[in-house]
Amino acid sequence: MSATTYQDKAAACWTGCKQSYAAFQANPHLTGGQKLAVHYFTVALVLFMAQLLFGLLAGLQFLFPSFLYEILDFNVNRMVHINAMVVWMLYGFIGSVYWFLEDESGVQIVGLKWGQLAFWVLTGAVTLVVLVYLFIQFGAGNDTSLWLINEGREYIEAPRWADIGIVVVVLTFFYNVAATFAKGQWSGIAGVLVLDLVALAGLYLAGMFYVTNISVDQYWWWWVIHLWVEATWEVLVGCIMAWSLMKLLGVRRQIVQTWLYIEVALMFGSGILGLGHHYFWIGTPEYWFSIGGFFSALEPIPLVAMVVHSVYDSGVHRFKNSNHPALAWIIAHTFGNFLGAGVWGFMHTLPQINLYTHGTQWSASHGHLAFFGAYATINIAFFYLAAQQARGNVWMGGDLANGWRWKAAAILLNVGVLGMTVALLIAGYEQSFIERAVEGSTWAGYFAAQNHPWFMQAMVWRMVFGLMTAAGGGLLFWDLLDIGKGEQRPAAVIANATE
């Protein structure tokens, strides 16, 4: 095709996009806050696909180390894979809160235009950071690269200017939420959510200290990785899930709020102490290790109890619900959170185990199941809630047209992630045995473990299940674009139980 033909096709595509966006903005079924939420959900889904793509590339480079060498190196693929995950989770959480904010408060969002501006600023910044990751990751790191290119800290590698932007966006988000509840109705969910957003913005600042002492630097880094990700995110998920259970199953508010309060209490009672299991490795006393390992395992228990209690309580409605795909992902969240963050985390952080497993593929095994189970699943549930409302609050039950797609996507994604978790666990066992126990944590031991047949076989299986996960992700993307179109039956009305 000629250049003119390509230009014509690009112009037609751009015109189509503008028309679709105008139609979305005119959608009478969505409020202003829900339209902003869909913006966040859309970017979250795109970043989810990017996470899967770059995860596959990084997995291939374990098997074929020369694959894309000096074109798209392993360190870049892994960095985009991890940071895309962190950012799409944040997009999903912010979108979920905007989705239910007006319903929970009873008024329109205060400062919605500021929220819309923050979305476009954040999205522009994320796009720029990804381009920098892909094209400007060469040369030695120094104080300048810290500010403009890469902060050099795992999971929070965004340059400092982007860090500051994230805090500004979260503060704007906090203003939207707090001002809206202040104008409308307060509830237990509202109180917990507002307090958690203060911590969400404040704790991220701990990651902006920069000192040359690696122990001090890691001390503050763990405040972000543990307390920010594992504490404030868990409470935020608790608020999101509490609201969704009331809407999906008609659960009594008293039940979900009670468990939410217990979750907050455990965050203070166990979450802060749970941070201790990271301290051992930066030279602090050994007793922190046992304290941290035990208490960090308690964090997901209230969220699991909330769902179990809610499902039990929904018996008064004969388990009637209005959105089967969303409920399926809520249940997946329950098991994933308990197994990934709770059981896998507890098993990995016991002192006698962690002495040999810290920094091996055991960590990756725990991370894959914990992030997917605790955070990705609840976001996907809200994607389906948004799709349902955007189609006019239509019926979304098991007999929906093309209903096989959401079921197949859920199976592929959950089995794929669980398979990767087990494969990485096997690889981690091999590393712990050969690299740590036999070779004594030497560089020779590290390379011996990396090239051992047991390790390579496990990484082949990790690739197989990674492809399964990617297939599930693609099917999920397709399903969310199409589900509910043409459906005429209204959604089931779930009567709220007594407050």
Coordinates of C-alpha atoms in Angstrom, one line a residue:
M1 CA 0.0 0.0 0.0
S2 CA 1.1 3.5 -0.7
A3 CA 1.8 6.1 2.0
T4 CA -1.4 7.9 1.0
T5 CA -3.4 4.8 1.6
Y6 CA -1.9 4.4 5.1
Q7 CA -2.7 8.0 5.8
D8 CA -6.3 7.5 4.7
K9 CA -6.6 4.4 7.0
A10 CA -5.1 6.3 9.9
A11 CA -7.5 9.2 9.4
A12 CA -10.5 6.9 9.2
C13 CA -9.3 5.1 12.4
W14 CA -8.9 8.4 14.2
T15 CA -12.4 9.6 13.1
G16 CA -13.9 6.3 14.3
C17 CA -12.2 6.7 17.7
K18 CA -13.5 10.2 18.1
Q19 CA -17.0 9.1 17.2
S20 CA -16.8 6.2 19.7
Y21 CA -15.5 8.5 22.4
A22 CA -18.3 11.0 21.7
A23 CA -20.9 8.2 21.9
F24 CA -19.3 7.0 25.2
Q25 CA -19.5 10.5 26.7
A26 CA -23.2 10.7 25.7
N27 CA -24.0 7.4 27.4
P28 CA -27.1 8.1 29.6
H29 CA -26.5 5.0 31.7
L30 CA -23.3 6.3 33.3
T31 CA -22.8 9.2 35.8
G32 CA -19.8 11.6 35.5
G33 CA -17.8 9.7 38.1
Q34 CA -18.5 6.4 36.3
K35 CA -17.4 7.8 33.0
L36 CA -14.1 8.8 34.7
A37 CA -13.9 5.4 36.2
V38 CA -14.2 3.8 32.7
H39 CA -11.3 5.9 31.6
Y40 CA -9.2 4.4 34.4
F41 CA -10.4 0.9 33.6
T42 CA -9.5 1.3 29.9
V43 CA -5.9 2.3 30.6
A44 CA -5.7 -0.4 33.3
L45 CA -6.7 -3.1 30.8
V46 CA -4.2 -1.9 28.2
L47 CA -1.4 -1.9 30.9
F48 CA -2.5 -5.4 31.9
M49 CA -2.0 -6.6 28.3
A50 CA 1.4 -4.9 28.3
Q51 CA 2.3 -6.6 31.6
L52 CA 1.5 -10.0 30.0
L53 CA 3.4 -9.2 26.8
F54 CA 6.6 -8.1 28.6
G55 CA 6.3 -11.0 31.1
L56 CA 6.3 -13.4 28.1
L57 CA 9.4 -11.8 26.6
A58 CA 11.2 -11.9 30.0
G59 CA 10.2 -15.6 30.4
L60 CA 11.6 -16.5 26.9
Q61 CA 14.9 -14.9 27.8
F62 CA 15.3 -17.3 30.7
L63 CA 15.1 -20.1 28.2
F64 CA 17.0 -18.3 25.3
P65 CA 19.3 -15.7 26.9
S66 CA 20.4 -14.3 23.5
F67 CA 16.7 -13.6 22.5
L68 CA 16.4 -9.8 21.7
Y69 CA 19.9 -9.2 23.3
E70 CA 20.9 -5.6 23.0
I71 CA 17.5 -4.8 21.3
L72 CA 15.1 -5.4 24.2
D73 CA 17.2 -6.7 27.1
F74 CA 15.9 -8.8 30.0
N75 CA 16.3 -6.0 32.6
V76 CA 14.1 -3.7 30.4
N77 CA 11.4 -6.4 29.8
R78 CA 11.3 -7.3 33.5
M79 CA 11.1 -3.6 34.5
V80 CA 8.2 -2.9 32.2
H81 CA 6.5 -6.1 33.2
I82 CA 6.7 -5.3 37.0
N83 CA 6.0 -1.5 36.7
A84 CA 3.1 -2.1 34.3
M85 CA 1.6 -4.4 37.0
V86 CA 2.0 -1.8 39.8
V87 CA 0.5 1.0 37.7
W88 CA -2.5 -1.0 36.3
M89 CA -3.4 -2.1 39.8
L90 CA -3.4 1.6 40.8
Y91 CA -5.5 2.6 37.8
G92 CA -8.0 -0.2 38.7
F93 CA -8.3 0.9 42.3
I94 CA -8.8 4.6 41.5
G95 CA -11.3 3.7 38.9
S96 CA -13.2 1.4 41.3
V97 CA -13.5 4.1 43.9
Y98 CA -14.7 6.6 41.3
W99 CA -17.2 4.0 40.2
F100 CA -19.0 3.7 43.5
L101 CA -18.2 7.1 45.0
E102 CA -21.5 8.8 43.9
D103 CA -23.6 5.8 44.9
E104 CA -22.1 5.6 48.3
S105 CA -22.1 9.3 49.1
G106 CA -25.4 10.1 47.4
V107 CA -24.1 13.2 45.7
Q108 CA -22.2 14.1 42.5
I109 CA -18.4 14.0 42.8
V110 CA -16.9 17.3 44.0
G111 CA -14.1 18.6 41.8
L112 CA -14.7 16.1 39.0
K113 CA -12.9 18.3 36.5
W114 CA -9.8 18.2 38.7
G115 CA -10.1 14.4 38.7
Q116 CA -10.4 14.3 34.9
L117 CA -7.4 16.6 34.6
A118 CA -5.4 14.3 36.9
F119 CA -6.3 11.3 34.8
W120 CA -4.9 12.8 31.6
V121 CA -1.8 14.1 33.4
L122 CA -1.2 10.6 34.9
T123 CA -1.8 8.8 31.6
G124 CA 0.5 11.2 29.7
A125 CA 3.2 10.7 32.3
V126 CA 2.9 6.9 32.3
T127 CA 3.2 6.9 28.5
L128 CA 6.3 9.0 28.7
V129 CA 7.9 6.8 31.4
V130 CA 7.3 3.6 29.3
L131 CA 8.9 5.2 26.3
V132 CA 11.9 6.2 28.4
Y133 CA 12.1 2.6 29.7
L134 CA 12.1 1.2 26.2
F135 CA 14.4 3.7 24.4
I136 CA 16.6 5.5 26.9
Q137 CA 17.9 2.8 29.2
F138 CA 21.5 2.9 28.2
G139 CA 24.6 4.2 29.9
A140 CA 25.7 4.5 33.6
G141 CA 23.3 5.6 36.3
N142 CA 24.0 8.8 38.2
D143 CA 22.1 11.5 40.2
T144 CA 20.7 12.9 36.9
S145 CA 19.3 9.6 35.8
L146 CA 17.6 9.2 39.2
W147 CA 15.5 12.3 38.4
L148 CA 14.9 11.8 34.7
I149 CA 15.3 8.1 33.6
N150 CA 15.2 5.4 36.3
E151 CA 15.2 5.5 40.1
G152 CA 16.9 2.1 40.2
R153 CA 14.7 0.6 42.9
E154 CA 12.8 -2.6 42.1
Y155 CA 9.0 -2.1 41.8
I156 CA 9.3 1.7 42.1
E157 CA 11.7 2.4 39.2
A158 CA 9.8 5.5 37.9
P159 CA 12.0 8.6 37.7
R160 CA 11.6 11.1 40.5
W161 CA 9.5 13.6 38.4
A162 CA 7.0 10.8 37.9
D163 CA 7.1 10.0 41.6
I164 CA 6.1 13.5 42.4
G165 CA 3.3 13.4 39.7
I166 CA 1.9 10.2 41.3
V167 CA 1.7 11.9 44.7
V168 CA -0.1 14.9 43.2
V169 CA -2.6 12.6 41.4
V170 CA -3.3 10.7 44.6
L171 CA -3.8 14.0 46.5
T172 CA -6.2 15.1 43.8
F173 CA -8.0 11.8 44.1
F174 CA -8.1 12.2 47.9
Y175 CA -9.7 15.7 47.5
N176 CA -12.4 14.2 45.2
V177 CA -13.2 11.5 47.6
A178 CA -13.0 13.4 50.9
A179 CA -14.9 16.5 49.6
T180 CA -17.6 14.3 48.0
F181 CA -18.2 12.4 51.3
A182 CA -18.1 15.7 53.2
K183 CA -20.8 17.1 51.0
G184 CA -22.9 13.9 51.0
Q185 CA -23.4 10.9 53.3
W186 CA -20.7 9.4 55.5
S187 CA -20.5 5.7 56.1
G188 CA -18.1 3.2 57.7
I189 CA -16.7 2.5 54.2
A190 CA -16.3 6.3 53.6
G191 CA -14.4 6.8 56.9
V192 CA -12.0 3.9 56.3
L193 CA -11.4 4.9 52.7
V194 CA -10.6 8.5 53.4
L195 CA -8.1 7.6 56.2
D196 CA -6.5 5.0 53.9
L197 CA -6.0 7.5 51.1
V198 CA -4.0 9.7 53.5
A199 CA -1.7 6.8 54.1
L200 CA -1.7 5.9 50.4
A201 CA -0.3 9.3 49.5
G202 CA 1.9 9.7 52.6
L203 CA 3.7 6.3 52.6
Y204 CA 4.7 6.6 49.0
L205 CA 6.9 9.6 50.1
A206 CA 9.0 7.1 52.0
G207 CA 10.3 5.8 48.7
M208 CA 11.7 9.2 47.7
F209 CA 14.6 9.2 50.3
Y210 CA 17.9 8.8 48.5
V211 CA 21.0 7.9 50.5
T212 CA 24.2 6.2 49.5
N213 CA 24.0 3.7 52.4
I214 CA 22.3 0.7 50.9
S215 CA 20.9 -0.5 54.3
V216 CA 19.2 2.9 55.0
D217 CA 18.0 3.0 51.4
Q218 CA 16.5 -0.5 51.7
Y219 CA 14.9 0.4 55.1
W220 CA 12.8 3.1 53.5
W221 CA 12.2 1.1 50.3
W222 CA 10.5 -1.6 52.3
W223 CA 8.1 1.1 53.8
V224 CA 6.8 1.5 50.3
I225 CA 6.9 -2.1 49.2
H226 CA 5.4 -3.6 52.3
L227 CA 3.3 -0.9 54.1
W228 CA 2.2 0.9 50.9
V229 CA 1.5 -2.1 48.7
E230 CA 0.6 -4.7 51.4
A231 CA -1.2 -2.5 53.9
T232 CA -2.8 0.5 52.2
W233 CA -3.7 -1.5 49.1
E234 CA -5.3 -4.3 51.2
V235 CA -7.4 -1.8 53.1
L236 CA -8.4 -0.1 49.8
V237 CA -9.4 -3.5 48.4
G238 CA -11.4 -4.1 51.5
C239 CA -13.4 -0.9 50.9
I240 CA -13.9 -1.7 47.3
M241 CA -15.0 -5.3 48.0
A242 CA -17.3 -4.2 50.8
W243 CA -19.3 -2.0 48.5
S244 CA -19.3 -4.6 45.7
L245 CA -20.6 -7.3 47.9
M246 CA -23.6 -5.2 49.0
K247 CA -24.4 -4.5 45.3
L248 CA -23.8 -8.0 44.0
L249 CA -25.3 -10.0 46.7
G250 CA -27.4 -7.6 48.8
V251 CA -25.3 -8.3 51.8
R252 CA -26.0 -6.3 54.9
R253 CA -23.9 -3.2 55.4
Q254 CA -23.3 -4.1 59.0
I255 CA -21.5 -7.3 58.1
V256 CA -19.1 -5.9 55.5
Q257 CA -18.3 -2.8 57.7
T258 CA -17.6 -5.0 60.7
W259 CA -15.0 -7.0 58.8
L260 CA -13.6 -3.8 57.3
Y261 CA -13.0 -2.5 60.8
I262 CA -11.3 -5.7 61.8
E263 CA -9.2 -5.4 58.7
V264 CA -8.1 -2.0 59.7
A265 CA -7.4 -3.1 63.3
L266 CA -5.2 -6.0 62.0
M267 CA -3.4 -3.6 59.7
F268 CA -2.3 -1.7 62.8
G269 CA -1.9 -4.7 64.9
S270 CA -0.2 -7.1 62.4
G271 CA 0.5 -5.2 59.2
I272 CA 3.0 -2.8 60.8
L273 CA 4.7 -5.6 62.7
G274 CA 4.6 -7.7 59.5
L275 CA 7.1 -5.2 58.0
G276 CA 9.6 -6.8 60.3
H277 CA 10.2 -9.8 58.2
H278 CA 12.1 -7.6 55.7
Y279 CA 14.3 -6.0 58.4
F280 CA 16.4 -9.1 59.0
W281 CA 18.1 -8.7 55.7
I282 CA 19.3 -5.1 56.3
G283 CA 21.2 -5.9 59.6
T284 CA 18.5 -5.4 62.2
P285 CA 18.0 -7.9 65.1
E286 CA 17.0 -11.5 64.2
Y287 CA 13.8 -11.4 66.3
W288 CA 12.2 -9.1 63.7
F289 CA 12.2 -12.0 61.3
S290 CA 9.9 -14.2 63.3
I291 CA 7.6 -11.4 64.4
G292 CA 7.3 -10.1 60.8
G293 CA 6.8 -13.6 59.3
F294 CA 3.9 -14.4 61.7
F295 CA 2.1 -11.2 61.6
S296 CA 2.3 -10.5 57.9
A297 CA 0.4 -13.8 57.3
L298 CA -2.6 -12.5 59.3
E299 CA -3.3 -9.6 57.0
P300 CA -5.7 -11.2 54.4
I301 CA -7.7 -13.1 56.9
P302 CA -10.4 -10.4 57.5
L303 CA -11.0 -10.0 53.7
V304 CA -11.5 -13.7 53.3
A305 CA -13.8 -13.8 56.3
M306 CA -15.8 -10.8 54.8
V307 CA -16.5 -12.8 51.6
V308 CA -17.3 -16.0 53.4
H309 CA -19.6 -14.3 55.8
S310 CA -21.2 -12.3 52.9
V311 CA -21.9 -15.5 50.8
Y312 CA -23.4 -17.1 53.9
D313 CA -25.6 -14.0 54.5
S314 CA -26.7 -14.0 50.9
G315 CA -28.5 -17.2 51.5
V316 CA -31.6 -15.1 52.3
H317 CA -31.6 -14.2 48.6
R318 CA -30.9 -17.8 47.6
F319 CA -27.5 -16.6 46.4
K320 CA -29.2 -14.4 43.8
N321 CA -26.9 -11.9 42.1
S322 CA -26.9 -9.6 39.2
N323 CA -23.6 -10.1 37.6
H324 CA -22.2 -13.6 37.4
P325 CA -18.7 -12.7 35.8
A326 CA -18.1 -10.1 38.6
L327 CA -19.1 -12.5 41.3
A328 CA -16.9 -15.2 39.9
W329 CA -13.9 -12.9 40.0
I330 CA -14.8 -11.8 43.6
I331 CA -14.7 -15.5 44.6
A332 CA -11.4 -15.9 42.7
H333 CA -10.1 -12.9 44.7
T334 CA -11.0 -14.6 48.0
F335 CA -9.0 -17.7 47.3
G336 CA -6.2 -15.9 45.5
N337 CA -5.8 -13.4 48.4
F338 CA -5.8 -16.1 51.0
L339 CA -3.4 -18.5 49.1
G340 CA -1.1 -15.9 47.5
A341 CA -0.8 -13.2 50.2
G342 CA -1.6 -15.4 53.2
V343 CA -0.4 -19.0 52.8
W344 CA 2.3 -18.4 50.2
G345 CA 3.6 -15.4 52.1
F346 CA 3.6 -17.1 55.5
M347 CA 5.4 -20.1 54.0
H348 CA 8.0 -17.9 52.3
T349 CA 8.7 -15.6 55.3
L350 CA 9.3 -18.2 58.0
P351 CA 12.9 -17.6 59.2
Q352 CA 14.0 -21.2 58.7
I353 CA 12.8 -21.1 55.1
N354 CA 13.5 -17.5 54.1
L355 CA 17.2 -17.9 55.0
Y356 CA 17.5 -20.1 51.9
T357 CA 14.7 -18.8 49.7
H358 CA 15.0 -15.0 49.9
G359 CA 15.6 -13.5 46.4
T360 CA 15.1 -16.8 44.6
Q361 CA 12.2 -17.8 42.3
W362 CA 10.3 -18.5 45.6
S363 CA 9.8 -14.7 45.8
A364 CA 8.6 -14.6 42.2
S365 CA 6.2 -17.5 43.0
H366 CA 4.7 -15.7 46.0
G367 CA 4.6 -12.4 44.0
H368 CA 2.7 -13.8 41.0
L369 CA 0.0 -15.4 43.1
A370 CA -0.3 -12.6 45.7
F371 CA -0.6 -9.7 43.2
F372 CA -3.0 -11.6 41.0
G373 CA -5.1 -13.0 43.7
A374 CA -5.2 -10.0 46.0
Y375 CA -5.5 -7.2 43.5
A376 CA -5.9 -8.1 39.8
T377 CA -9.0 -10.2 40.5
I378 CA -10.9 -7.5 42.3
N379 CA -10.1 -5.0 39.5
I380 CA -11.4 -7.4 36.8
A381 CA -14.6 -7.8 38.8
F382 CA -15.1 -4.1 38.6
F383 CA -14.4 -4.1 34.8
Y384 CA -17.4 -6.4 34.5
L385 CA -19.6 -4.2 36.7
A386 CA -18.7 -1.3 34.5
A387 CA -19.4 -3.2 31.3
Q388 CA -22.8 -4.2 32.7
Q389 CA -23.8 -0.6 33.6
A390 CA -22.5 0.8 30.3
R391 CA -24.7 -1.6 28.3
G392 CA -27.8 -0.2 30.3
N393 CA -27.6 -2.4 33.4
V394 CA -28.5 -5.5 31.4
W395 CA -28.7 -9.1 32.6
M396 CA -25.3 -10.7 32.9
G397 CA -25.9 -14.3 34.0
G398 CA -24.4 -17.6 33.1
D399 CA -26.7 -18.0 30.1
L400 CA -25.6 -14.8 28.4
A401 CA -24.9 -14.9 24.7
N402 CA -21.2 -15.8 24.2
G403 CA -21.0 -16.4 27.9
W404 CA -18.3 -19.1 27.2
R405 CA -15.8 -16.2 26.7
W406 CA -15.8 -14.9 30.3
K407 CA -15.8 -18.4 31.7
A408 CA -12.9 -19.5 29.5
A409 CA -11.0 -16.3 30.2
A410 CA -11.5 -16.8 34.0
I411 CA -10.3 -20.5 33.8
L412 CA -7.3 -19.7 31.6
L413 CA -6.2 -16.7 33.7
N414 CA -6.6 -18.5 37.1
V415 CA -5.1 -21.8 36.0
G416 CA -2.3 -20.0 34.1
V417 CA -1.3 -17.9 37.1
L418 CA -1.6 -20.9 39.5
G419 CA 0.6 -23.0 37.1
M420 CA 3.2 -20.3 36.9
T421 CA 3.2 -20.1 40.7
V422 CA 3.9 -23.8 41.0
A423 CA 6.5 -23.8 38.3
L424 CA 8.4 -20.9 39.9
L425 CA 8.1 -22.6 43.3
I426 CA 9.9 -25.7 41.8
A427 CA 12.6 -23.4 40.3
G428 CA 12.9 -21.8 43.7
Y429 CA 13.3 -25.1 45.4
E430 CA 16.2 -25.9 43.0
Q431 CA 17.8 -22.6 43.7
S432 CA 17.5 -22.9 47.4
F433 CA 19.1 -26.4 47.3
I434 CA 21.9 -25.9 44.9
E435 CA 22.7 -22.1 45.1
R436 CA 22.2 -21.7 48.8
A437 CA 22.5 -25.0 50.6
V438 CA 25.1 -26.8 48.5
E439 CA 27.1 -23.9 47.0
G440 CA 26.8 -21.6 50.0
S441 CA 25.3 -18.5 48.3
T442 CA 28.3 -17.9 46.1
W443 CA 28.3 -16.5 42.5
A444 CA 29.4 -19.9 41.3
G445 CA 26.4 -21.4 43.0
Y446 CA 24.1 -18.8 41.5
F447 CA 25.2 -19.7 38.0
A448 CA 25.2 -23.4 38.7
A449 CA 21.6 -23.2 39.8
Q450 CA 20.6 -21.0 36.8
N451 CA 21.9 -23.6 34.3
H452 CA 20.7 -26.7 36.1
P453 CA 18.3 -28.9 34.2
W454 CA 15.8 -28.8 37.1
F455 CA 15.7 -25.0 36.9
M456 CA 15.3 -25.0 33.1
Q457 CA 12.6 -27.6 33.2
A458 CA 10.6 -25.5 35.7
M459 CA 11.1 -22.4 33.6
V460 CA 9.8 -24.2 30.5
W461 CA 6.6 -25.0 32.4
R462 CA 6.4 -21.4 33.6
M463 CA 6.5 -20.4 29.9
V464 CA 3.7 -22.9 29.1
F465 CA 1.4 -21.5 31.8
G466 CA 2.5 -17.9 30.9
L467 CA 1.1 -18.5 27.4
M468 CA -2.1 -19.8 28.9
T469 CA -2.4 -16.7 31.0
A470 CA -1.8 -14.5 28.0
A471 CA -4.5 -16.3 26.1
G472 CA -6.8 -15.8 29.0
G473 CA -5.9 -12.1 29.1
G474 CA -6.6 -11.7 25.3
L475 CA -10.0 -13.4 25.7
L476 CA -10.8 -11.2 28.7
F477 CA -10.0 -8.1 26.6
W478 CA -12.3 -9.3 23.8
D479 CA -15.1 -10.2 26.1
L480 CA -15.1 -6.9 27.9
L481 CA -15.4 -5.1 24.6
D482 CA -18.4 -7.1 23.6
I483 CA -20.2 -8.6 26.6
G484 CA -23.8 -7.5 27.0
K485 CA -24.2 -6.0 23.6
G486 CA -27.6 -6.7 22.2
E487 CA -28.9 -8.1 25.6
Q488 CA -32.4 -6.9 26.3
R489 CA -33.1 -8.5 29.7
P490 CA -32.7 -6.1 32.6
A491 CA -30.3 -7.0 35.5
A492 CA -31.8 -8.9 38.4
V493 CA -32.8 -6.5 41.2
I494 CA -31.0 -7.5 44.4
A495 CA -32.9 -6.1 47.4
N496 CA -30.6 -4.6 50.0
A497 CA -31.0 -6.3 53.3
T498 CA -31.6 -4.4 56.5
E499 CA -28.8 -1.8 57.1

